[in-house]
Coordinates of C-alpha atoms in Angstrom, one line a residue:
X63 CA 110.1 92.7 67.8
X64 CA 107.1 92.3 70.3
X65 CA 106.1 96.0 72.2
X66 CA 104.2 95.5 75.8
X67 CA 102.4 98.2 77.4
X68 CA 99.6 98.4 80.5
X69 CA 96.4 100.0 80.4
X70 CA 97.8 102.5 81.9
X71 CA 98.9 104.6 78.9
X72 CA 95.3 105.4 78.1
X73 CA 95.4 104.4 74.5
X74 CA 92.5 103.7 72.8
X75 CA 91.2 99.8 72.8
X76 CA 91.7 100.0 69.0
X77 CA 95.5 101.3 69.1
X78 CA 97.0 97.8 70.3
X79 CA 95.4 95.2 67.5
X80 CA 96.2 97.6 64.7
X81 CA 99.7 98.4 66.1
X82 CA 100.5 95.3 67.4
X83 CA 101.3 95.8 70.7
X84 CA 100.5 93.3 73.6
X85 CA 98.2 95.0 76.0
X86 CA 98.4 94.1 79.7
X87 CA 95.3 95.4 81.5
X88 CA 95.9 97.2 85.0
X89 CA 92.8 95.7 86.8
X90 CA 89.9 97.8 88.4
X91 CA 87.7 96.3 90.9
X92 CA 83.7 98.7 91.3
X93 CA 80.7 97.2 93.1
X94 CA 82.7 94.3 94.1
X95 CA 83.2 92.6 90.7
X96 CA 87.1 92.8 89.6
X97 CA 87.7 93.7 85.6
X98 CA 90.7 93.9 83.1
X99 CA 91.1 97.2 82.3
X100 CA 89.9 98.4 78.5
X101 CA 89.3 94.7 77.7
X102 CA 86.3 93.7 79.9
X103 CA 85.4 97.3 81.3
X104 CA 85.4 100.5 79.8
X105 CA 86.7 104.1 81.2
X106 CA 82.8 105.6 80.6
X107 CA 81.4 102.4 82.6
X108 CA 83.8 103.4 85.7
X109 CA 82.7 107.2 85.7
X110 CA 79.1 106.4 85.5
X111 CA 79.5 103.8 88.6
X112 CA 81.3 106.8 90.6
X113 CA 78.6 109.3 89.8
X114 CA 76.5 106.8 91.0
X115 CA 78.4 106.5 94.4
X116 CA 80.6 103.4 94.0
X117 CA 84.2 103.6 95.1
X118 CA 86.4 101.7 92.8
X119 CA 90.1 99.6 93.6
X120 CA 92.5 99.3 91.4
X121 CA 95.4 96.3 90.6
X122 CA 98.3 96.1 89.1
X123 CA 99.0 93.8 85.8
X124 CA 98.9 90.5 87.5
X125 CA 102.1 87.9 87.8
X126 CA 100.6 85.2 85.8
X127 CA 99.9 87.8 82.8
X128 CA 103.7 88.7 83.1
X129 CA 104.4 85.1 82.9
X130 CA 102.6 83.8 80.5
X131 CA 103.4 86.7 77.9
X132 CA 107.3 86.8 79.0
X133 CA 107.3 83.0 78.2
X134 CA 106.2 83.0 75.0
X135 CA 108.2 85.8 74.0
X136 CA 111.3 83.5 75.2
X137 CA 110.0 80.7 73.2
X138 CA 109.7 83.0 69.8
X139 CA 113.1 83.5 69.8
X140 CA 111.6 87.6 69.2
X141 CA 113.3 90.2 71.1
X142 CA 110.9 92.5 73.4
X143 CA 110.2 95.6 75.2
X144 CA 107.7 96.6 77.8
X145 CA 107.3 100.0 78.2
X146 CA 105.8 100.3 82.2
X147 CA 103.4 103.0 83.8
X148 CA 105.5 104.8 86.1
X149 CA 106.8 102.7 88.7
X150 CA 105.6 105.2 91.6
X151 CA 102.4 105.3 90.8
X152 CA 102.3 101.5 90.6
X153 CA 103.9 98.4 91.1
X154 CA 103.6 96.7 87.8
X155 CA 106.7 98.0 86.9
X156 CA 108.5 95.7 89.6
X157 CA 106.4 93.1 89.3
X158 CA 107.5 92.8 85.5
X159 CA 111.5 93.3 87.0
X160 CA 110.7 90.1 89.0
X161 CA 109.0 88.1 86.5
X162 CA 111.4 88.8 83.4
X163 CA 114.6 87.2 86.0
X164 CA 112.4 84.1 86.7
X165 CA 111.7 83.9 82.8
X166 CA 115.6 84.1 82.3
X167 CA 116.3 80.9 84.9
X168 CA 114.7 78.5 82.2
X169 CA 115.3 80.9 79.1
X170 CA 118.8 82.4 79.7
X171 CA 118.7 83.9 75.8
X172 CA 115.5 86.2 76.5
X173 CA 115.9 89.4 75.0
X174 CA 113.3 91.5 77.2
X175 CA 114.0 95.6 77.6
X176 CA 111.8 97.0 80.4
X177 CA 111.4 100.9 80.8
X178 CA 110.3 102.4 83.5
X179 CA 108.2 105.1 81.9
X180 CA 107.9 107.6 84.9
X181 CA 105.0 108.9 82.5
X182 CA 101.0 108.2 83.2
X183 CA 97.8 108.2 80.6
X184 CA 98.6 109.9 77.1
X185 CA 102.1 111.0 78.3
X186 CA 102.5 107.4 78.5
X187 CA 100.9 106.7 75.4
X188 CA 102.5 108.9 73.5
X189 CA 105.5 107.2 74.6
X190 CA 104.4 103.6 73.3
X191 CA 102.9 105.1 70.3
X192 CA 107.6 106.7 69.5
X193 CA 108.2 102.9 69.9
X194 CA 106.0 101.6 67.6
X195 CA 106.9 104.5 65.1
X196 CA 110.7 103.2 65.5
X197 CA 110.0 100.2 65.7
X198 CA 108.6 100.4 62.2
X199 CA 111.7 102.3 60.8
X200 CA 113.4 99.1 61.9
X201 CA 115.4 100.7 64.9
X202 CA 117.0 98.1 66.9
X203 CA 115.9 97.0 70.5
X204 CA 118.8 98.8 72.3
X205 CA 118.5 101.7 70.3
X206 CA 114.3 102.0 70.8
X207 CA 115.1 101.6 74.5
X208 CA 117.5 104.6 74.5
X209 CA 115.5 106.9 72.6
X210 CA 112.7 105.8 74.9
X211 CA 114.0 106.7 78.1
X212 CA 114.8 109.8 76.8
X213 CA 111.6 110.4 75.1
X214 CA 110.1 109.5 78.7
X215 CA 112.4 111.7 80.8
X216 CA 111.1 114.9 78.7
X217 CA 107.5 114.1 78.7
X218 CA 105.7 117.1 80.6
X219 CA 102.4 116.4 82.3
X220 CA 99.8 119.0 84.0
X221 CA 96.6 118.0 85.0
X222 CA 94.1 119.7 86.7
X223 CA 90.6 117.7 88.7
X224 CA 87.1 119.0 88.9
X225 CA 86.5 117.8 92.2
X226 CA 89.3 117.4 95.0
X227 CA 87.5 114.6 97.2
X228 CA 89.2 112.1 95.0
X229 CA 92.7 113.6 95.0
X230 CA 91.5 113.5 99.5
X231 CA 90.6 109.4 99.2
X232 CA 94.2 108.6 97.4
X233 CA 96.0 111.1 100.1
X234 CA 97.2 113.3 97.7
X235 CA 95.5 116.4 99.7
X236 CA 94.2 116.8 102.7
X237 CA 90.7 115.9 103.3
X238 CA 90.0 119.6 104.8
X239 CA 91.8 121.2 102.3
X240 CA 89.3 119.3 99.7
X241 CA 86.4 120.4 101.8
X242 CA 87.8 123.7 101.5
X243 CA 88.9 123.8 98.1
X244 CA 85.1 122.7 97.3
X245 CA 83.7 125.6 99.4
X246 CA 86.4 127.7 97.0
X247 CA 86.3 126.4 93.9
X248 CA 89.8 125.7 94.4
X249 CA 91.3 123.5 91.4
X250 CA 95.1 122.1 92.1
X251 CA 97.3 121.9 89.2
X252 CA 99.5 119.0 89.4
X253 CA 102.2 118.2 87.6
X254 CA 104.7 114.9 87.2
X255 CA 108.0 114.7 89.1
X256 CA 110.4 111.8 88.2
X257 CA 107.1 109.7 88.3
X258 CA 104.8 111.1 91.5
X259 CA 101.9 113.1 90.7
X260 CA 103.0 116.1 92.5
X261 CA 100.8 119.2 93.0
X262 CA 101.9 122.5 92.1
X263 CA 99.8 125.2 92.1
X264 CA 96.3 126.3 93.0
X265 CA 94.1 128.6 90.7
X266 CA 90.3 129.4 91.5
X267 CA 87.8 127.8 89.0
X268 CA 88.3 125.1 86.2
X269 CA 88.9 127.8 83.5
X270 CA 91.5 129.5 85.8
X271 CA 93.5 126.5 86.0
X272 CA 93.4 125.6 82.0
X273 CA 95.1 129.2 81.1
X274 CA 97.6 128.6 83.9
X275 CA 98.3 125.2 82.7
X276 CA 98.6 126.7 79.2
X277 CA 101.0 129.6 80.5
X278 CA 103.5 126.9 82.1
X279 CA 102.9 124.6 78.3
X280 CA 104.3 127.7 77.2
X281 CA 107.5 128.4 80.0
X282 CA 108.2 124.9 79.8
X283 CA 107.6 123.5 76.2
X284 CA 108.6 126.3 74.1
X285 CA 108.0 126.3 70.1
X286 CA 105.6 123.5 69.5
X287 CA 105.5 123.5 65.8
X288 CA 107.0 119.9 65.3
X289 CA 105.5 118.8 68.7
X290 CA 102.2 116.4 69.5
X291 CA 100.4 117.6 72.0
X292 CA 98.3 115.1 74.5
X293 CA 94.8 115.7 75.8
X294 CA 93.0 113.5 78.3
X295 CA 90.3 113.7 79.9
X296 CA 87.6 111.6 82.7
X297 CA 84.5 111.7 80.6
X298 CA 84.4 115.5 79.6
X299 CA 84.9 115.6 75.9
X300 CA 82.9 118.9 75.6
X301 CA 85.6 120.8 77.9
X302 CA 88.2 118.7 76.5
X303 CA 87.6 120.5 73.2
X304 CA 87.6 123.7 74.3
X305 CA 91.1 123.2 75.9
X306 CA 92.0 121.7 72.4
X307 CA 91.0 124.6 70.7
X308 CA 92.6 127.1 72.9
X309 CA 96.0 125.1 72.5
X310 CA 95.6 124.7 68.4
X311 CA 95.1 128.7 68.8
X312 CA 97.7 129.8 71.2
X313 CA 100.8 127.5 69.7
X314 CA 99.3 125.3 66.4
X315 CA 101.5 122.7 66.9
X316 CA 102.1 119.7 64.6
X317 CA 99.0 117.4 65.9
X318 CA 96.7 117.4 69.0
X319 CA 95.6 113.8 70.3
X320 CA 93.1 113.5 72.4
X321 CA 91.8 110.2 74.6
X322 CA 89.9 109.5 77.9
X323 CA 91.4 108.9 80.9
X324 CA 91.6 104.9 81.3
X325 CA 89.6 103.1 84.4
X326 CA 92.7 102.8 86.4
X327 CA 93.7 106.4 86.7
X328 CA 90.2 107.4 86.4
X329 CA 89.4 105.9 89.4
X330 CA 91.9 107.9 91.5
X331 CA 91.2 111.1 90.1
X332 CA 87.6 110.9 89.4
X333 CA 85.4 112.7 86.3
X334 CA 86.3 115.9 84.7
X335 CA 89.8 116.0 85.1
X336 CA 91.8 117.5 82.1
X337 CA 95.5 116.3 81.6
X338 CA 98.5 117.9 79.0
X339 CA 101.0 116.3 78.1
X340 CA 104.2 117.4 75.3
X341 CA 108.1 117.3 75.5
X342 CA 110.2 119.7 77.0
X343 CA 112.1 122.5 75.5
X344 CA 115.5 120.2 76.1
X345 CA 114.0 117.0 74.0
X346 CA 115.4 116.8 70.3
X347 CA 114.1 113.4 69.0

């Protein structure tokens, strides 16, 4: 069974040789020169261009990608999943809809599963990494793409950003209230809602927001004891430990993970942002 994923999980470059799963790069376009995501660019590359003023696009997975791969999972005979960033936060997810029902017109007996993750970075990453997990237990396609959904459905993400200018340039606040919240030292807490990065709360100061975020870990994910918790972060590994730390001491659960922020995300919510990411006190693998 072939596993897809985008760039947009935020795993790292290594993951998808030694796990075999087919990575299609997001793209990510800085100073004018356009990239695949993790495979010609990497995440530390865009935040040093950003420090340095540049103002980087991002793509979605392009159609030809989708093609190609989709086709020569038809012509293995293999079934297939791909496992999408969330469809709100981009439109690969549709774009692989649209692509898998042209593959069927010439290759009615494709077996091609497509989830849309509603999850972003390491939430989404730890949602591949389930798949690849059952995959090896030699769960069946329809079964994987049930317990991924649910898997997906349950996945809680906070994140919190270091500055709010970048959160202002993708309209997810208000440039006054970022000039504001710079004046302030105002860091939002934001939180995923059926797929939109949603903001929910404000604290003052970076180390404000972390206890906040680990107080709602806490309301919302319960016992963690047989639960992996997710760390990402945009190119702040020293803070990044620290949060680590404090979670390993307030609920030791089962395994901490910890990546950086991939190029596409990066781009949108800029250097030192910290992301969370565990299941909710309803999921029961």
């Amino acid at each position: 069974m072939k596993i897809f994923t985008d760039s947009g999980c935020d795993l790292p470059k290594s993951y998808y040789e030694e796990n075999d799963v087919i990575l299609l790069p997001l793209r990510v376009q800085v100073n004018n020169h356009e990239y695949d995501d993790v495979l010609s660019i990497d995440s530390k590359e865009v935040y040093d261009a950003i420090r340095q003023g540049a103002h980087p696009k991002t793509s979605q997975v392009s159609p030809e990608l989708f093609l190609q791969q989709f086709e020569s999972l038809a012509k293995s005979g293999e079934p297939g999943i791909y496992i999408a960033f969330s469809s709100e936060l981009s439109g690969t997810y549709s774009t692989a809809l649209m692509i898998r029902n042209q593959v069927l017109e010439q290759y009615p007996t494709l077996q091609l599963a497509i989830v849309d993750s509603k999850c972003a970075s390491l939430g989404y990453g730890l949602v591949v990494e389930e798949a690849v997990q059952l995959r090896k237990a030699g769960t069946s396609l329809d079964e994987i793409e049930t317990k991924i959904q649910l898997l997906a459905s349950q996945m809680e993400h906070l994140f919190t950003v270091e500055d709010l200018d970048y959160l202002a340039k993708g309209g997810r606040v208000s440039k006054a209230s970022a000039f504001l919240g710079g004046l302030l030292s105002i860091k939002p807490i934001l939180n995923v809602e059926d797929g939109k990065l949603v903001p929910i709360e404000k604290s003052r100061g970076r180390k404000k927001a972390i206890a906040r975020m680990l107080d709602l870990m806490q309301e919302r994910g319960g016992n963690f004891a047989d639960k992996i918790v997710g760390i990402s972060h945009s190119d702040d590994l020293a803070f990044a430990n620290e949060v680590k730390a404090s979670i390993q001491e307030r609920f030791a659960p089962k395994a901490v993970q910890m990546t950086m922020i991939g190029s596409v995300i990066g781009s949108h919510v800029g250097p030192g942002t910290i992301a969370i990411f565990f299941t909710n006190k309803s999921y029961q693998a």
